[in-house]
Tab-separated table of C-alpha atoms and ligand atoms in Angstrom:
chain	number	residue	atom	x	y	z
A	240	MET	CA	-32.456	-22.768	-13.129
A	241	THR	CA	-28.846	-24.003	-13.342
A	242	ARG	CA	-28.012	-26.250	-10.380
A	243	SER	CA	-24.289	-26.741	-10.897
A	244	ALA	CA	-21.326	-24.665	-12.110
A	245	ARG	CA	-17.535	-24.821	-12.049
A	246	VAL	CA	-14.504	-22.596	-12.506
A	247	VAL	CA	-10.739	-22.665	-12.047
A	248	ALA	CA	-9.902	-20.640	-8.926
A	249	GLN	CA	-6.595	-19.111	-9.969
A	250	ALA	CA	-3.871	-18.299	-7.450
A	251	LYS	CA	-2.437	-14.782	-7.181
A	252	ILE	CA	0.941	-13.226	-6.654
A	253	ASN	CA	1.677	-9.721	-5.391
A	254	LEU	CA	4.065	-7.857	-7.665
A	255	LEU	CA	4.214	-5.113	-5.076
A	256	LEU	CA	3.194	-5.477	-1.433
A	257	HIS	CA	3.476	-2.637	1.036
A	258	VAL	CA	2.035	-2.919	4.517
A	259	LEU	CA	0.942	0.489	5.772
A	260	ALA	CA	-0.328	1.742	9.141
A	261	ARG	CA	-2.407	-0.373	11.499
A	262	GLU	CA	-6.020	0.798	11.609
A	263	THR	CA	-7.867	1.214	14.921
A	264	SER	CA	-9.738	-1.971	13.930
A	265	GLY	CA	-6.432	-3.842	14.282
A	266	TYR	CA	-6.109	-4.496	10.544
A	267	HIS	CA	-3.184	-3.154	8.582
A	268	ALA	CA	-3.841	-1.187	5.429
A	269	ILE	CA	-2.018	-2.584	2.413
A	270	GLU	CA	-0.996	-1.309	-0.994
A	271	THR	CA	-0.502	-4.065	-3.512
A	272	VAL	CA	-0.487	-5.100	-7.147
A	273	PHE	CA	-2.321	-8.405	-7.579
A	274	LEU	CA	-1.759	-10.631	-10.592
A	275	ARG	CA	-3.442	-13.972	-11.267
A	276	LEU	CA	-1.520	-17.118	-12.145
A	277	GLU	CA	-2.619	-19.967	-14.395
A	278	LEU	CA	-2.153	-22.334	-11.424
A	279	GLY	CA	-5.532	-22.881	-9.804
A	280	ASP	CA	-7.890	-25.132	-7.862
A	281	ASP	CA	-10.888	-26.697	-9.621
A	282	VAL	CA	-14.008	-25.519	-7.812
A	283	ARG	CA	-17.538	-26.779	-8.386
A	284	VAL	CA	-20.720	-25.709	-6.595
A	285	ARG	CA	-23.967	-27.666	-6.764
A	286	ILE	CA	-27.236	-26.304	-5.413
A	287	GLU	CA	-28.880	-29.007	-3.325
A	288	SER	CA	-30.292	-29.693	0.115
A	289	GLY	CA	-27.796	-29.732	2.990
A	290	ARG	CA	-24.470	-27.917	3.163
A	291	SER	CA	-21.141	-29.623	2.472
A	292	ILE	CA	-17.590	-29.075	1.290
A	293	ASP	CA	-15.196	-31.699	-0.023
A	294	CYS	CA	-11.533	-30.710	-0.550
A	295	ARG	CA	-9.081	-33.151	-2.060
A	296	GLY	CA	-6.113	-33.140	-4.409
A	297	ALA	CA	-2.344	-33.063	-4.629
A	298	SER	CA	-1.792	-30.005	-2.460
A	299	MET	CA	-4.061	-30.989	0.448
A	300	PRO	CA	-2.122	-31.017	3.742
A	301	ALA	CA	-2.140	-34.384	5.556
A	302	GLU	CA	-4.030	-32.828	8.477
A	303	GLY	CA	-6.749	-31.503	6.136
A	304	LEU	CA	-8.201	-28.000	6.203
A	305	GLY	CA	-10.185	-28.211	9.427
A	306	VAL	CA	-13.918	-28.188	9.955
A	307	PRO	CA	-16.153	-27.073	7.052
A	308	GLU	CA	-17.278	-23.951	8.929
A	309	SER	CA	-13.671	-22.668	8.997
A	310	ASN	CA	-13.131	-23.178	5.270
A	311	LEU	CA	-13.089	-19.839	3.476
A	312	ALA	CA	-14.978	-21.296	0.496
A	313	TYR	CA	-17.748	-22.618	2.765
A	314	ARG	CA	-17.884	-19.294	4.658
A	315	SER	CA	-18.267	-17.376	1.400
A	316	ALA	CA	-21.254	-19.556	0.413
A	317	VAL	CA	-22.845	-18.973	3.824
A	318	ALA	CA	-22.264	-15.213	3.436
A	319	TYR	CA	-23.944	-15.289	-0.002
A	320	SER	CA	-26.896	-17.261	1.339
A	321	GLU	CA	-27.349	-14.869	4.268
A	322	ALA	CA	-27.135	-11.825	1.976
A	323	ILE	CA	-29.852	-12.764	-0.497
A	324	GLY	CA	-31.680	-15.659	1.185
A	325	TRP	CA	-30.500	-18.138	-1.452
A	326	PRO	CA	-29.324	-20.902	-1.666
A	327	SER	CA	-30.373	-22.730	1.469
A	328	GLY	CA	-28.166	-25.688	0.546
A	329	PHE	CA	-24.967	-26.180	-1.463
A	330	ALA	CA	-22.297	-28.781	-2.100
A	331	ILE	CA	-18.793	-27.427	-2.776
A	332	GLU	CA	-16.105	-29.644	-4.324
A	333	ILE	CA	-12.512	-28.421	-4.512
A	334	GLU	CA	-9.553	-30.084	-6.174
A	335	LYS	CA	-6.599	-28.336	-4.495
A	336	ARG	CA	-3.541	-27.571	-6.617
A	337	ILE	CA	-2.489	-24.317	-4.956
A	338	PRO	CA	-0.082	-25.017	-2.057
A	339	VAL	CA	-1.814	-24.282	1.254
A	340	GLY	CA	-0.340	-21.495	3.417
A	341	GLY	CA	2.002	-20.514	0.618
A	342	GLY	CA	1.068	-16.852	0.182
A	343	LEU	CA	-0.601	-17.670	-3.136
A	344	GLY	CA	-4.097	-16.859	-1.880
A	345	GLY	CA	-5.453	-20.397	-2.244
A	346	GLY	CA	-8.263	-20.141	0.297
A	347	SER	CA	-9.167	-16.672	-0.985
A	348	ALA	CA	-9.200	-17.911	-4.599
A	349	ASP	CA	-11.623	-20.673	-3.605
A	350	ALA	CA	-13.812	-18.187	-1.735
A	351	GLY	CA	-13.841	-15.759	-4.662
A	352	ALA	CA	-14.655	-18.625	-7.029
A	353	VAL	CA	-17.597	-19.775	-4.894
A	354	LEU	CA	-18.994	-16.222	-4.831
A	355	ARG	CA	-18.686	-15.970	-8.632
A	356	LEU	CA	-20.251	-19.420	-9.131
A	357	LEU	CA	-23.212	-18.673	-6.878
A	358	ASP	CA	-23.754	-15.295	-8.517
A	359	ALA	CA	-23.718	-16.919	-11.965
A	360	MET	CA	-26.520	-19.307	-10.875
A	361	SER	CA	-28.343	-16.850	-8.642
A	362	PRO	CA	-31.993	-15.843	-9.062
A	363	ARG	CA	-30.904	-12.362	-7.851
A	364	PRO	CA	-27.293	-11.751	-8.982
A	365	LEU	CA	-25.312	-9.209	-6.973
A	366	GLY	CA	-22.883	-8.259	-9.741
A	367	LYS	CA	-20.384	-5.686	-8.471
A	368	ASN	CA	-21.982	-5.816	-5.007
A	369	LEU	CA	-20.329	-9.227	-4.622
A	370	LEU	CA	-17.294	-7.269	-3.395
A	371	GLU	CA	-19.248	-6.232	-0.279
A	372	LEU	CA	-19.543	-9.901	0.665
A	373	ALA	CA	-15.943	-10.617	-0.275
A	374	ALA	CA	-14.292	-7.855	1.792
A	375	PRO	CA	-14.995	-9.210	5.304
A	376	LEU	CA	-13.635	-12.633	4.269
A	377	GLY	CA	-10.048	-11.406	3.803
A	378	ALA	CA	-7.824	-8.916	2.006
A	379	ASP	CA	-7.329	-11.113	-1.082
A	380	VAL	CA	-10.962	-12.148	-1.524
A	381	PRO	CA	-12.365	-8.989	-3.215
A	382	PHE	CA	-9.753	-9.241	-6.000
A	383	MET	CA	-10.451	-12.981	-6.300
A	384	ALA	CA	-14.183	-12.250	-6.723
A	385	THR	CA	-13.539	-10.056	-9.777
A	386	GLU	CA	-12.912	-10.978	-13.385
A	387	HIS	CA	-9.774	-8.832	-13.556
A	388	ALA	CA	-6.444	-10.613	-13.911
A	389	MET	CA	-4.445	-7.665	-12.551
A	390	ALA	CA	-5.332	-4.844	-10.177
A	391	LEU	CA	-3.903	-2.308	-7.796
A	392	GLY	CA	-5.453	-2.909	-4.381
A	393	TRP	CA	-5.368	-0.789	-1.255
A	394	GLY	CA	-7.170	-0.320	2.058
A	395	ARG	CA	-7.951	-3.848	3.227
A	396	GLY	CA	-7.856	-5.067	-0.354
A	397	GLU	CA	-11.434	-3.900	-0.919
A	398	ARG	CA	-10.360	-0.821	-2.919
A	399	LEU	CA	-9.327	-1.978	-6.381
A	400	LEU	CA	-8.205	-0.366	-9.603
A	401	ALA	CA	-8.277	-2.831	-12.501
A	402	LEU	CA	-5.070	-2.692	-14.543
A	403	PRO	CA	-4.450	-3.894	-18.096
A	404	PRO	CA	-2.849	-7.304	-17.494
A	405	LEU	CA	0.787	-7.711	-18.453
A	406	PRO	CA	1.685	-10.227	-21.169
A	407	SER	CA	1.885	-13.736	-19.715
A	408	ARG	CA	5.335	-14.688	-18.386
A	409	PRO	CA	6.745	-17.996	-17.071
A	410	VAL	CA	6.725	-18.267	-13.271
A	411	MET	CA	8.568	-20.749	-11.076
A	412	LEU	CA	7.245	-21.238	-7.551
A	413	ALA	CA	9.753	-22.710	-5.089
A	414	ILE	CA	7.861	-24.356	-2.244
A	415	PRO	CA	9.740	-24.617	1.077
A	416	PRO	CA	8.711	-27.460	3.418
A	417	PHE	CA	7.021	-25.072	5.874
A	418	ALA	CA	4.031	-22.733	5.783
A	419	ILE	CA	3.985	-19.200	7.190
A	420	ALA	CA	0.907	-18.070	9.095
A	421	THR	CA	-0.054	-14.625	7.789
A	422	ARG	CA	-0.675	-13.456	11.344
A	423	ASP	CA	2.935	-14.324	12.309
A	424	ALA	CA	4.323	-12.450	9.303
A	425	TYR	CA	2.394	-9.310	10.305
A	426	GLY	CA	3.691	-9.674	13.881
A	427	TRP	CA	7.325	-9.951	12.715
A	428	LEU	CA	6.915	-6.918	10.475
A	429	ALA	CA	5.428	-4.795	13.289
A	430	GLU	CA	8.294	-5.861	15.580
A	431	SER	CA	10.942	-4.890	13.018
A	432	ARG	CA	9.395	-1.478	12.353
A	433	GLU	CA	8.980	-0.345	15.954
A	434	GLY	CA	6.017	1.870	15.022
A	435	CYS	CA	7.489	3.358	11.813
A	436	VAL	CA	5.571	2.792	8.567
A	437	PRO	CA	6.561	3.495	4.943
A	438	GLY	CA	6.567	7.196	4.028
A	439	ALA	CA	5.028	9.147	1.170
A	440	THR	CA	5.304	7.797	-2.361
A	441	ILE	CA	3.697	8.002	-5.796
A	442	LEU	CA	3.064	5.141	-8.211
A	443	ASP	CA	3.610	5.841	-11.903
A	444	PRO	CA	0.928	4.102	-14.030
A	445	ALA	CA	3.448	3.757	-16.864
A	446	GLN	CA	5.621	1.588	-14.619
A	447	LEU	CA	2.666	-0.681	-13.867
A	448	GLY	CA	2.158	-1.227	-17.599
A	449	SER	CA	5.349	-3.068	-18.503
A	450	TRP	CA	7.428	-5.889	-17.085
A	451	GLY	CA	10.464	-3.590	-17.183
A	452	GLY	CA	8.662	-1.034	-15.006
A	453	ILE	CA	7.327	-3.724	-12.678
A	454	ALA	CA	10.830	-5.159	-12.232
A	455	GLN	CA	11.906	-1.763	-10.833
A	456	LEU	CA	8.905	-1.571	-8.476
A	457	ALA	CA	8.686	-5.206	-7.393
A	458	THR	CA	9.053	-5.486	-3.650
A	459	ASN	CA	7.411	-7.256	-0.750
A	460	ASP	CA	7.576	-5.826	2.784
A	461	PHE	CA	7.308	-9.336	4.237
A	462	HIS	CA	10.347	-10.667	2.353
A	463	SER	CA	13.145	-9.525	4.668
A	464	VAL	CA	11.338	-10.187	7.971
A	465	VAL	CA	10.317	-13.691	6.887
A	466	ALA	CA	13.816	-14.365	5.474
A	467	ALA	CA	15.303	-13.266	8.827
A	468	ARG	CA	13.417	-16.175	10.495
A	469	GLN	CA	13.651	-18.589	7.594
A	470	PRO	CA	17.000	-18.067	5.782
A	471	MET	CA	15.858	-20.565	3.142
A	472	VAL	CA	13.622	-17.818	1.715
A	473	ALA	CA	16.632	-15.646	0.821
A	474	GLU	CA	18.516	-18.701	-0.476
A	475	LEU	CA	15.636	-19.671	-2.766
A	476	ALA	CA	15.330	-16.106	-4.104
A	477	ASP	CA	19.099	-16.144	-4.830
A	478	GLU	CA	18.785	-19.498	-6.639
A	479	LEU	CA	15.899	-18.196	-8.773
A	480	ARG	CA	17.839	-15.036	-9.610
A	481	ALA	CA	20.898	-17.107	-10.505
A	482	ALA	CA	18.665	-19.154	-12.817
A	483	GLY	CA	17.699	-15.950	-14.646
A	484	ALA	CA	14.589	-14.657	-12.841
A	485	ALA	CA	13.977	-10.956	-13.499
A	486	ILE	CA	11.929	-10.811	-10.266
A	487	ALA	CA	12.510	-13.160	-7.302
A	488	MET	CA	10.899	-12.656	-3.902
A	489	LEU	CA	8.544	-14.005	-1.293
A	490	SER	CA	4.943	-14.445	-2.456
A	491	GLY	CA	2.471	-12.628	-0.199
A	492	SER	CA	3.312	-13.495	3.416
A	493	GLY	CA	5.089	-16.693	2.284
A	494	SER	CA	6.294	-19.290	2.353
A	495	THR	CA	6.417	-19.671	-1.450
A	496	VAL	CA	9.270	-17.877	-3.224
A	497	LEU	CA	8.381	-16.800	-6.760
A	498	GLY	CA	10.585	-16.221	-9.778
A	499	ILE	CA	9.306	-14.458	-12.913
A	500	PHE	CA	11.289	-15.182	-16.068
A	501	ASP	CA	11.630	-13.680	-19.522
A	502	GLU	CA	9.521	-15.463	-22.110
A	503	ALA	CA	12.541	-16.806	-23.963
A	504	ASP	CA	14.432	-17.891	-20.882
A	505	PRO	CA	12.551	-20.113	-18.411
A	506	PRO	CA	14.868	-22.593	-16.678
A	507	PRO	CA	14.009	-26.318	-16.751
A	508	VAL	CA	12.113	-27.333	-13.604
A	509	ALA	CA	14.426	-30.307	-13.004
A	510	SER	CA	17.500	-28.088	-12.729
A	511	LEU	CA	15.694	-25.754	-10.319
A	512	VAL	CA	14.634	-28.680	-8.165
A	513	ARG	CA	18.282	-29.784	-8.102
A	514	SER	CA	19.660	-26.327	-7.284
A	515	THR	CA	17.010	-25.382	-4.714
A	516	GLY	CA	16.525	-28.871	-3.271
A	517	HIS	CA	12.773	-28.214	-3.038
A	518	ALA	CA	9.526	-28.753	-4.865
A	519	VAL	CA	9.049	-26.334	-7.761
A	520	ILE	CA	5.795	-25.572	-9.570
A	521	ALA	CA	6.050	-24.194	-13.109
A	522	THR	CA	3.170	-21.939	-14.096
A	523	ARG	CA	2.599	-18.623	-15.860
A	524	THR	CA	1.094	-15.262	-15.046
A	525	SER	CA	-2.371	-15.029	-16.513
A	526	GLU	CA	-3.822	-12.406	-18.851
A	527	ARG	CA	-7.406	-13.358	-18.106
A	528	VAL	CA	-9.580	-14.831	-15.396
A	529	ALA	CA	-11.172	-18.193	-16.169
A	530	ALA	CA	-14.857	-17.946	-17.046
A	531	VAL	CA	-17.550	-19.708	-15.008
A	532	ALA	CA	-18.924	-22.803	-16.779
A	533	LEU	CA	-22.569	-23.645	-16.115
A	534	ASP	CA	-23.168	-27.434	-16.147
B	1926	ATP	P1	-3.326	-16.100	3.521
B	1926	ATP	O1	-2.252	-15.181	3.017
B	1926	ATP	O2	-4.722	-15.583	3.317
B	1926	ATP	O3	-3.084	-16.635	4.899
B	1926	ATP	P2	-2.194	-18.197	1.947
B	1926	ATP	O4	-2.211	-17.905	0.508
B	1926	ATP	O5	-0.894	-18.046	2.644
B	1926	ATP	O6	-3.322	-17.344	2.594
B	1926	ATP	P3	-4.023	-20.400	1.999
B	1926	ATP	O7	-3.729	-21.513	1.091
B	1926	ATP	O8	-5.157	-19.515	1.663
B	1926	ATP	O9	-2.667	-19.637	2.205
B	1926	ATP	O10	-4.209	-21.011	3.465
B	1926	ATP	C1	-4.160	-20.209	4.621
B	1926	ATP	C2	-4.991	-20.846	5.732
B	1926	ATP	O11	-6.368	-20.839	5.330
B	1926	ATP	C3	-4.642	-22.286	6.029
B	1926	ATP	O12	-4.404	-22.371	7.415
B	1926	ATP	C4	-5.871	-23.089	5.674
B	1926	ATP	O13	-6.147	-24.108	6.617
B	1926	ATP	C5	-6.999	-22.064	5.690
B	1926	ATP	N1	-8.050	-22.332	4.671
B	1926	ATP	C6	-9.347	-22.125	4.819
B	1926	ATP	N2	-10.022	-22.431	3.705
B	1926	ATP	C7	-9.125	-22.845	2.798
B	1926	ATP	C8	-9.215	-23.312	1.455
B	1926	ATP	N3	-10.371	-23.403	0.791
B	1926	ATP	N4	-8.069	-23.632	0.815
B	1926	ATP	C9	-6.884	-23.510	1.455
B	1926	ATP	N5	-6.750	-23.101	2.728
B	1926	ATP	C10	-7.852	-22.761	3.408
C-alpha cells in the first residue's frame, strides 16, 4: 500500500458571491461561482504512527496557525479516519504559499487536498462520498475536495454544479496588510441589510461560459461592506481597474483584492506594487486541478 502522497492545494476565487438568507442553523446560504487558481500550497500526507502537522513557508503568519487540532487540514484527516477507521496515524506537511485569511480559501484548499490524498491511498476509497466529510468542515471545502476547476456552488457550498473551466487568464492578487475574519464580514453584511436579502434572479449558463459573460455577472456581496470598514479595499480595486483589470473586487470575504486581466494585457507586478503600495502576487486562473502524486 502507498504510504505517502502529495498534491498542490490550489487557492480559489469567487467570480460571483451572493450571500442569501440565514438558515435556522445560523449558517447563511450562499450562491457562488468557484474557480481555482494556479497559486497553491504544497501538501504531503504520510501514513505513519502518531498524528502530526507541520506548516511552514513564505505565507505563514508570525504567530503560526494555532494548535494542530484547530488546523483545517488536520481536522479533515481526523474526519476521514473516523469515517472509515483508517488511517490511525498520519503526518501532514504543508508549504504555505496562499496568504492566510485572505479570502483565497487556503485552509479549505489544504483540507480538500488532505481528503483527496487520503482517498487516493485508502484501502476503502470514498470517491464522491468524500463530499459528505468535506461539507461540515466549511463552505469552501466540498469544492476543494473535487477535481473540478470551476463550479457553481450553493447551499452551504455542498451543492455543486461542475462548469467547463474558462480559459486561463492572468490574475493579480493585491494583499493588504490586514486579514478579515470571515465571521466579521458576515456580521457587517447582516448589519447593512437589516433583514433584507437578495431577491429572485436567474443565472444564464451561457454567461458562465465566457469571460465576457462573467465580467457582466462578477460581483461579491462582501465587497462594499468590507470596503466601508477598510477603504483600502476600494482603492486597490480602483488601482487594478486602472491597470486594465476586466474584473476587480474583493476575494471571498477578503482581505485580498483580485484583478483578472486579458491574456494580452497583464500589467508588470513591479508597477502594481508601486501604484498600490502593497504586496502583489501574480498567478493565473486554472483550467484543471492538480493530480495527486503517489510517492
Ligand atoms: P475563510 O474564508 O474560510 O475564513 P480564508 O481564505 O479567508 O478562509 P484561510 O487562509 O483559510 O483564509 O485562513 C482562515 C483561518 O483559518 C485563519 O484564522 C487560520 O488560522 C485558520 N486555518 C486553519 N487551518 C489552516 C490552514 N491549513 N491554512 C491556513 N489557515 C488555516
